[in-house]
Amino acid sequence: MHLARFPRARFAHLPTPLEPLPRLGAELGIDLWVKRDDCTGLAGGGNKTRKLEFLLGEALAQGADTLVTQGAVQSNHVRQTIAAGARFGLKTEVILEERTGSKAADYMGNGNVLLDKLMGAAIRYVPSGADMVAELEATATSVRQRGGKPYVIPGGGSNTVGALGYVDCARELIVQADQMDLKIDRLVTATGSAGTHAGLVAGFAALSVDVPILGFGVRAPKAKQEENVFNLAVATAETIGAAGRVRREAVVADCDYVGEGYGLVDQGVIDALTLAARTEGLLLDPVYSGKAMKGLIDQARKGAFKGAKGGERVVFLHTGGAQGLFGYQSVLEPALG
């Protein structure tokens, strides 16, 4: 795939560990492993750091002096983007959408938001349902009018440039598995803005790796989520010289575990967070990895991961975001007793 063709700013802690989860796996009747992309190192890490290596590479190549991006109030992507800007001396202006409707003090001021402020970003809040593309352009226009040179990063860093980070992750994962003589039967992750999921699909397609990827949705309905992932995977494959390699059937999203909506926590999410923490000391986040684990747990208990010779070997890609737990204290603490 020769990703060195693309501008890249290297700052992630890579490769991230690939580790067994024996106690949680035994609880679920599967051979469960975790790809620790919560350990990428940038301001607490997370999956967006891989994307930002390529996004920052392009921003720096273009001579940008200001990063402009958006996300929900407790956005992991926004936190990591601000950190990347700080790392390279770039200003960062962000738009936070009040997507969940929560006005709780911890949600609005703790967790990722506290870290955003600590790192010095200019923050603007907009109501739920705002046109975030238009808001990004308005901020970029304002930067230009002040004499700055903005580089606009879409929500989640999810475009063909950002998705290159997960093309690289697909390669990294297979190299690790081969070194460990570890046959992977299925890869499971959260799927939201589509960049992580699409990059993995494109990467596996380019490598001719036949490992099914299951994305547990966190916001959009199944048809829309799969369409978003497929379109970005196709575009990403074209970017890396693997046009025509992505098959539509390779894109699978299960969006039955979204619950009441994006960023809203239900008992199933709390149970998933608790089980992962108490069996493995593994900290998940309430919005992405927690909902993906909620889906994985339920599907495993229903026998969905039973291979021909017993339980499948499943790798759970941990997208990070435990920093967001502190924004949900008022929701989580009463349920934990």
Short mmCIF file of C-alpha atoms in Angstrom, two decimals:
data_model
loop_
_atom_site.label_atom_id
_atom_site.label_comp_id
_atom_site.label_asym_id
_atom_site.label_seq_id
_atom_site.Cartn_x
_atom_site.Cartn_y
_atom_site.Cartn_z
CA MET A 1 0.00 0.00 0.00
CA HIS A 2 3.07 2.22 0.42
CA LEU A 3 1.52 4.79 2.74
CA ALA A 4 4.78 6.74 2.80
CA ARG A 5 3.46 8.39 -0.36
CA PHE A 6 1.15 10.48 1.84
CA PRO A 7 2.20 13.32 4.18
CA ARG A 8 2.30 12.10 7.78
CA ALA A 9 3.20 13.63 11.12
CA ARG A 10 4.31 10.80 13.37
CA PHE A 11 3.38 11.07 17.03
CA ALA A 12 1.20 8.05 17.84
CA HIS A 13 2.50 5.29 20.09
CA LEU A 14 2.48 2.46 17.56
CA PRO A 15 2.04 -0.41 17.28
CA THR A 16 -0.67 -0.54 19.91
CA PRO A 17 -0.84 -3.75 21.96
CA LEU A 18 -2.86 -6.79 20.89
CA GLU A 19 -3.80 -8.53 24.12
CA PRO A 20 -5.98 -11.44 25.28
CA LEU A 21 -9.02 -10.85 27.49
CA PRO A 22 -9.26 -14.32 29.06
CA ARG A 23 -11.66 -13.58 31.92
CA LEU A 24 -14.11 -11.56 29.84
CA GLY A 25 -13.81 -14.07 27.01
CA ALA A 26 -14.60 -16.96 29.37
CA GLU A 27 -17.65 -15.04 30.59
CA LEU A 28 -18.87 -14.79 26.99
CA GLY A 29 -17.75 -18.19 25.70
CA ILE A 30 -15.38 -16.82 23.05
CA ASP A 31 -11.64 -16.37 22.58
CA LEU A 32 -11.59 -12.61 23.04
CA TRP A 33 -8.70 -10.25 22.32
CA VAL A 34 -8.39 -6.48 22.34
CA LYS A 35 -6.51 -4.15 20.00
CA ARG A 36 -5.58 -1.33 22.36
CA ASP A 37 -6.10 1.79 20.29
CA ASP A 38 -6.89 3.55 23.53
CA CYS A 39 -3.09 3.49 23.96
CA THR A 40 -2.07 5.69 21.02
CA GLY A 41 -0.65 8.23 23.43
CA LEU A 42 -1.99 11.66 22.38
CA ALA A 43 -3.63 13.40 25.38
CA GLY A 44 -4.86 10.05 26.66
CA GLY A 45 -4.99 8.33 23.28
CA GLY A 46 -7.81 6.96 21.17
CA ASN A 47 -8.52 5.98 17.59
CA LYS A 48 -8.51 9.54 16.22
CA THR A 49 -4.77 9.80 16.84
CA ARG A 50 -4.05 7.42 13.94
CA LYS A 51 -6.20 9.54 11.65
CA LEU A 52 -4.61 12.75 12.87
CA GLU A 53 -1.13 11.60 11.86
CA PHE A 54 -2.23 11.85 8.22
CA LEU A 55 -4.50 14.86 8.70
CA LEU A 56 -1.76 16.83 10.45
CA GLY A 57 0.68 15.70 7.81
CA GLU A 58 -1.50 17.30 5.15
CA ALA A 59 -2.22 20.41 7.27
CA LEU A 60 1.48 21.03 7.83
CA ALA A 61 2.27 20.39 4.17
CA GLN A 62 -0.29 23.06 3.24
CA GLY A 63 1.17 25.57 5.70
CA ALA A 64 -1.92 25.75 7.90
CA ASP A 65 -1.71 27.65 11.18
CA THR A 66 -5.16 26.79 12.59
CA LEU A 67 -7.04 23.49 12.88
CA VAL A 68 -10.82 23.72 12.64
CA THR A 69 -13.02 20.80 13.62
CA GLN A 70 -16.27 19.81 15.30
CA GLY A 71 -17.89 17.15 17.44
CA ALA A 72 -20.36 16.52 20.23
CA VAL A 73 -19.70 18.16 23.61
CA GLN A 74 -17.77 15.16 24.95
CA SER A 75 -15.98 14.49 21.67
CA ASN A 76 -12.86 12.32 21.86
CA HIS A 77 -11.93 13.48 18.38
CA VAL A 78 -11.97 17.13 19.42
CA ARG A 79 -9.72 16.41 22.43
CA GLN A 80 -7.15 14.62 20.29
CA THR A 81 -7.27 17.27 17.54
CA ILE A 82 -6.60 20.04 20.05
CA ALA A 83 -3.69 18.02 21.46
CA ALA A 84 -2.26 17.48 17.98
CA GLY A 85 -2.49 21.21 17.32
CA ALA A 86 -0.69 21.96 20.57
CA ARG A 87 2.00 19.40 19.69
CA PHE A 88 2.80 21.24 16.46
CA GLY A 89 2.18 24.81 17.54
CA LEU A 90 -1.09 25.24 15.66
CA LYS A 91 -4.11 27.09 16.97
CA THR A 92 -7.32 25.07 17.22
CA GLU A 93 -10.89 26.32 16.90
CA VAL A 94 -13.68 23.83 17.60
CA ILE A 95 -17.44 23.74 17.44
CA LEU A 96 -19.15 21.56 20.04
CA GLU A 97 -22.70 20.43 19.25
CA GLU A 98 -25.02 19.97 22.23
CA ARG A 99 -26.09 16.74 20.56
CA THR A 100 -27.41 14.82 23.55
CA GLY A 101 -29.38 17.71 25.02
CA SER A 102 -27.74 17.20 28.41
CA LYS A 103 -27.02 20.33 30.46
CA ALA A 104 -25.56 18.40 33.41
CA ALA A 105 -22.60 20.19 34.94
CA ASP A 106 -20.29 17.19 34.59
CA TYR A 107 -21.26 16.63 30.95
CA MET A 108 -20.79 20.29 29.98
CA GLY A 109 -17.64 20.96 32.01
CA ASN A 110 -15.76 17.78 32.94
CA GLY A 111 -14.19 14.90 31.00
CA ASN A 112 -13.11 15.83 27.49
CA VAL A 113 -14.40 19.40 27.83
CA LEU A 114 -12.10 20.10 30.76
CA LEU A 115 -9.17 18.76 28.76
CA ASP A 116 -10.16 20.84 25.72
CA LYS A 117 -9.99 23.97 27.84
CA LEU A 118 -6.75 22.90 29.52
CA MET A 119 -5.09 22.61 26.11
CA GLY A 120 -6.23 26.08 25.11
CA ALA A 121 -8.68 25.62 22.25
CA ALA A 122 -11.16 28.29 21.18
CA ILE A 123 -14.56 26.64 21.75
CA ARG A 124 -17.94 27.59 20.33
CA TYR A 125 -21.16 25.75 21.26
CA VAL A 126 -24.09 25.18 18.91
CA PRO A 127 -27.48 23.52 19.55
CA SER A 128 -28.34 19.96 18.59
CA GLY A 129 -29.19 19.55 14.93
CA ALA A 130 -27.04 22.44 13.72
CA ASP A 131 -25.60 22.17 10.21
CA MET A 132 -22.07 21.23 11.24
CA VAL A 133 -20.64 21.50 7.73
CA ALA A 134 -21.87 25.08 7.56
CA GLU A 135 -20.57 25.77 11.05
CA LEU A 136 -17.12 24.50 10.08
CA GLU A 137 -17.05 26.74 7.02
CA ALA A 138 -18.21 29.75 9.06
CA THR A 139 -15.34 29.22 11.51
CA ALA A 140 -12.84 28.69 8.69
CA THR A 141 -14.04 31.90 7.02
CA SER A 142 -13.59 33.77 10.28
CA VAL A 143 -10.02 32.46 10.59
CA ARG A 144 -9.24 33.58 7.03
CA GLN A 145 -10.70 37.04 7.67
CA ARG A 146 -8.32 37.38 10.63
CA GLY A 147 -5.36 36.51 8.41
CA GLY A 148 -5.05 32.87 9.43
CA LYS A 149 -4.77 29.77 7.27
CA PRO A 150 -7.27 27.14 8.45
CA TYR A 151 -7.20 23.41 7.84
CA VAL A 152 -10.70 21.96 8.21
CA ILE A 153 -11.04 18.48 9.68
CA PRO A 154 -14.50 16.85 9.44
CA GLY A 155 -16.15 15.33 12.50
CA GLY A 156 -14.27 12.24 13.63
CA GLY A 157 -11.48 12.99 11.16
CA SER A 158 -13.46 10.79 8.80
CA ASN A 159 -12.45 11.47 5.22
CA THR A 160 -10.07 9.63 2.90
CA VAL A 161 -7.05 11.30 4.49
CA GLY A 162 -8.06 10.35 8.04
CA ALA A 163 -9.10 6.84 7.00
CA LEU A 164 -5.51 6.16 5.95
CA GLY A 165 -4.79 5.80 9.66
CA TYR A 166 -6.98 2.72 9.77
CA VAL A 167 -5.66 1.33 6.52
CA ASP A 168 -2.35 1.36 8.38
CA CYS A 169 -3.99 -0.19 11.45
CA ALA A 170 -5.33 -3.04 9.32
CA ARG A 171 -1.79 -3.76 8.15
CA GLU A 172 -0.41 -3.44 11.69
CA LEU A 173 -3.01 -5.82 13.13
CA ILE A 174 -2.35 -8.54 10.57
CA VAL A 175 1.44 -8.27 11.04
CA GLN A 176 0.96 -8.64 14.81
CA ALA A 177 -1.39 -11.61 14.40
CA ASP A 178 1.04 -13.34 12.04
CA GLN A 179 3.93 -12.79 14.44
CA MET A 180 1.84 -14.35 17.23
CA ASP A 181 0.48 -17.20 15.05
CA LEU A 182 -2.96 -15.84 15.90
CA LYS A 183 -5.77 -16.59 13.46
CA ILE A 184 -8.44 -13.88 13.75
CA ASP A 185 -11.99 -15.01 13.00
CA ARG A 186 -13.69 -11.62 13.40
CA LEU A 187 -12.89 -7.98 14.14
CA VAL A 188 -15.42 -5.95 16.14
CA THR A 189 -15.46 -2.20 16.70
CA ALA A 190 -17.69 0.82 17.17
CA THR A 191 -18.82 2.58 13.99
CA GLY A 192 -19.86 6.22 14.02
CA SER A 193 -18.40 8.85 11.68
CA ALA A 194 -17.23 5.89 9.54
CA GLY A 195 -13.51 6.60 9.17
CA THR A 196 -12.22 3.84 11.43
CA HIS A 197 -14.56 1.21 10.01
CA ALA A 198 -13.99 2.30 6.40
CA GLY A 199 -10.22 2.39 6.76
CA LEU A 200 -10.19 -1.14 8.16
CA VAL A 201 -12.42 -2.41 5.33
CA ALA A 202 -10.24 -0.73 2.69
CA GLY A 203 -7.05 -1.95 4.35
CA PHE A 204 -8.19 -5.57 4.55
CA ALA A 205 -9.40 -5.40 0.94
CA ALA A 206 -6.06 -4.04 -0.27
CA LEU A 207 -4.23 -6.77 1.67
CA SER A 208 -6.62 -9.52 0.48
CA VAL A 209 -7.35 -10.34 4.11
CA ASP A 210 -10.64 -12.18 4.55
CA VAL A 211 -11.52 -11.32 8.16
CA PRO A 212 -15.13 -10.19 8.71
CA ILE A 213 -15.51 -6.79 10.36
CA LEU A 214 -18.57 -6.08 12.48
CA GLY A 215 -19.24 -2.48 13.40
CA PHE A 216 -21.66 -1.73 16.22
CA GLY A 217 -23.36 1.56 15.39
CA VAL A 218 -23.58 4.46 17.84
CA ARG A 219 -25.89 6.85 16.01
CA ALA A 220 -27.23 6.28 12.48
CA PRO A 221 -29.67 3.55 11.33
CA LYS A 222 -28.13 0.45 9.74
CA ALA A 223 -28.79 1.33 6.09
CA LYS A 224 -27.35 4.82 6.44
CA GLN A 225 -24.35 3.67 8.48
CA GLU A 226 -23.43 0.94 6.02
CA GLU A 227 -23.83 3.37 3.11
CA ASN A 228 -21.51 5.89 4.78
CA VAL A 229 -18.89 3.27 5.58
CA PHE A 230 -19.02 1.67 2.12
CA ASN A 231 -18.73 4.97 0.25
CA LEU A 232 -15.75 6.06 2.34
CA ALA A 233 -14.12 2.62 2.09
CA VAL A 234 -14.43 2.70 -1.72
CA ALA A 235 -12.96 6.22 -1.90
CA THR A 236 -10.14 5.25 0.47
CA ALA A 237 -9.32 2.13 -1.54
CA GLU A 238 -9.09 4.27 -4.67
CA THR A 239 -6.75 6.65 -2.84
CA ILE A 240 -4.31 3.85 -1.99
CA GLY A 241 -4.43 2.27 -5.44
CA ALA A 242 -6.85 -0.56 -4.63
CA ALA A 243 -9.85 0.58 -6.68
CA GLY A 244 -12.54 -2.04 -7.11
CA ARG A 245 -11.33 -4.18 -4.21
CA VAL A 246 -14.00 -3.25 -1.64
CA ARG A 247 -17.06 -5.50 -1.72
CA ARG A 248 -20.39 -4.21 -0.48
CA GLU A 249 -20.96 -7.37 1.58
CA ALA A 250 -17.75 -6.63 3.53
CA VAL A 251 -19.47 -3.66 5.19
CA VAL A 252 -21.65 -4.83 8.09
CA ALA A 253 -23.09 -2.60 10.79
CA ASP A 254 -25.33 -3.69 13.65
CA CYS A 255 -27.20 -0.60 14.83
CA ASP A 256 -29.54 -2.31 17.29
CA TYR A 257 -27.56 -1.16 20.34
CA VAL A 258 -27.73 2.62 19.89
CA GLY A 259 -30.39 2.83 22.61
CA GLU A 260 -32.18 6.17 23.02
CA GLY A 261 -29.65 7.96 20.85
CA TYR A 262 -26.10 9.17 20.39
CA GLY A 263 -24.26 9.69 23.67
CA LEU A 264 -27.20 8.54 25.79
CA VAL A 265 -26.34 5.82 28.29
CA ASP A 266 -28.67 2.95 29.17
CA GLN A 267 -28.35 0.03 31.56
CA GLY A 268 -26.86 -2.18 28.86
CA VAL A 269 -23.98 0.25 28.39
CA ILE A 270 -23.44 0.53 32.14
CA ASP A 271 -23.41 -3.27 32.42
CA ALA A 272 -20.84 -3.48 29.59
CA LEU A 273 -18.61 -0.83 31.16
CA THR A 274 -18.83 -2.61 34.51
CA LEU A 275 -18.17 -6.11 33.18
CA ALA A 276 -15.09 -5.02 31.19
CA ALA A 277 -13.74 -3.07 34.16
CA ARG A 278 -14.34 -5.81 36.74
CA THR A 279 -13.12 -8.77 34.70
CA GLU A 280 -10.14 -7.19 32.93
CA GLY A 281 -9.52 -3.73 34.41
CA LEU A 282 -10.39 -2.46 30.92
CA LEU A 283 -11.85 1.05 30.83
CA LEU A 284 -14.28 1.74 27.98
CA ASP A 285 -16.14 4.94 27.15
CA PRO A 286 -19.91 5.52 27.40
CA VAL A 287 -20.45 6.66 23.79
CA TYR A 288 -18.46 4.41 21.45
CA SER A 289 -16.54 1.46 22.87
CA GLY A 290 -19.13 0.98 25.63
CA LYS A 291 -21.95 0.60 23.12
CA ALA A 292 -19.83 -1.66 20.92
CA MET A 293 -19.08 -3.85 23.95
CA LYS A 294 -22.76 -3.84 24.86
CA GLY A 295 -23.48 -5.27 21.42
CA LEU A 296 -20.63 -7.76 21.55
CA ILE A 297 -21.72 -9.08 24.95
CA ASP A 298 -25.33 -9.52 23.89
CA GLN A 299 -24.47 -11.16 20.58
CA ALA A 300 -21.93 -13.48 22.21
CA ARG A 301 -24.49 -14.60 24.78
CA LYS A 302 -26.92 -15.29 21.95
CA GLY A 303 -24.33 -17.54 20.28
CA ALA A 304 -23.58 -15.28 17.33
CA PHE A 305 -19.82 -15.89 17.55
CA LYS A 306 -19.90 -19.66 17.61
CA GLY A 307 -17.61 -20.98 14.88
CA ALA A 308 -17.68 -24.46 13.38
CA LYS A 309 -15.26 -25.72 16.05
CA GLY A 310 -16.53 -23.73 19.01
CA GLY A 311 -16.21 -20.09 19.96
CA GLU A 312 -14.67 -17.72 17.45
CA ARG A 313 -11.51 -15.77 18.13
CA VAL A 314 -12.78 -12.19 18.20
CA VAL A 315 -10.60 -9.07 18.31
CA PHE A 316 -12.30 -6.03 19.81
CA LEU A 317 -10.80 -2.77 18.56
CA HIS A 318 -10.82 -0.40 21.53
CA THR A 319 -11.32 3.12 20.17
CA GLY A 320 -10.49 4.82 23.50
CA GLY A 321 -12.39 7.63 25.17
CA ALA A 322 -12.29 6.68 28.86
CA GLN A 323 -11.69 10.38 29.56
CA GLY A 324 -15.37 10.87 28.74
CA LEU A 325 -16.41 8.77 31.73
CA PHE A 326 -15.89 11.82 33.94
CA GLY A 327 -18.49 13.70 31.93
CA TYR A 328 -21.04 11.01 32.83
CA GLN A 329 -20.44 10.76 36.59
CA SER A 330 -23.99 11.89 37.42
CA VAL A 331 -25.36 9.11 35.19
CA LEU A 332 -22.95 6.33 36.12
CA GLU A 333 -22.40 6.76 39.84
CA PRO A 334 -26.00 6.07 40.98
CA ALA A 335 -26.01 2.86 38.90
CA LEU A 336 -22.76 1.60 40.40
CA GLY A 337 -23.97 1.62 44.00
#
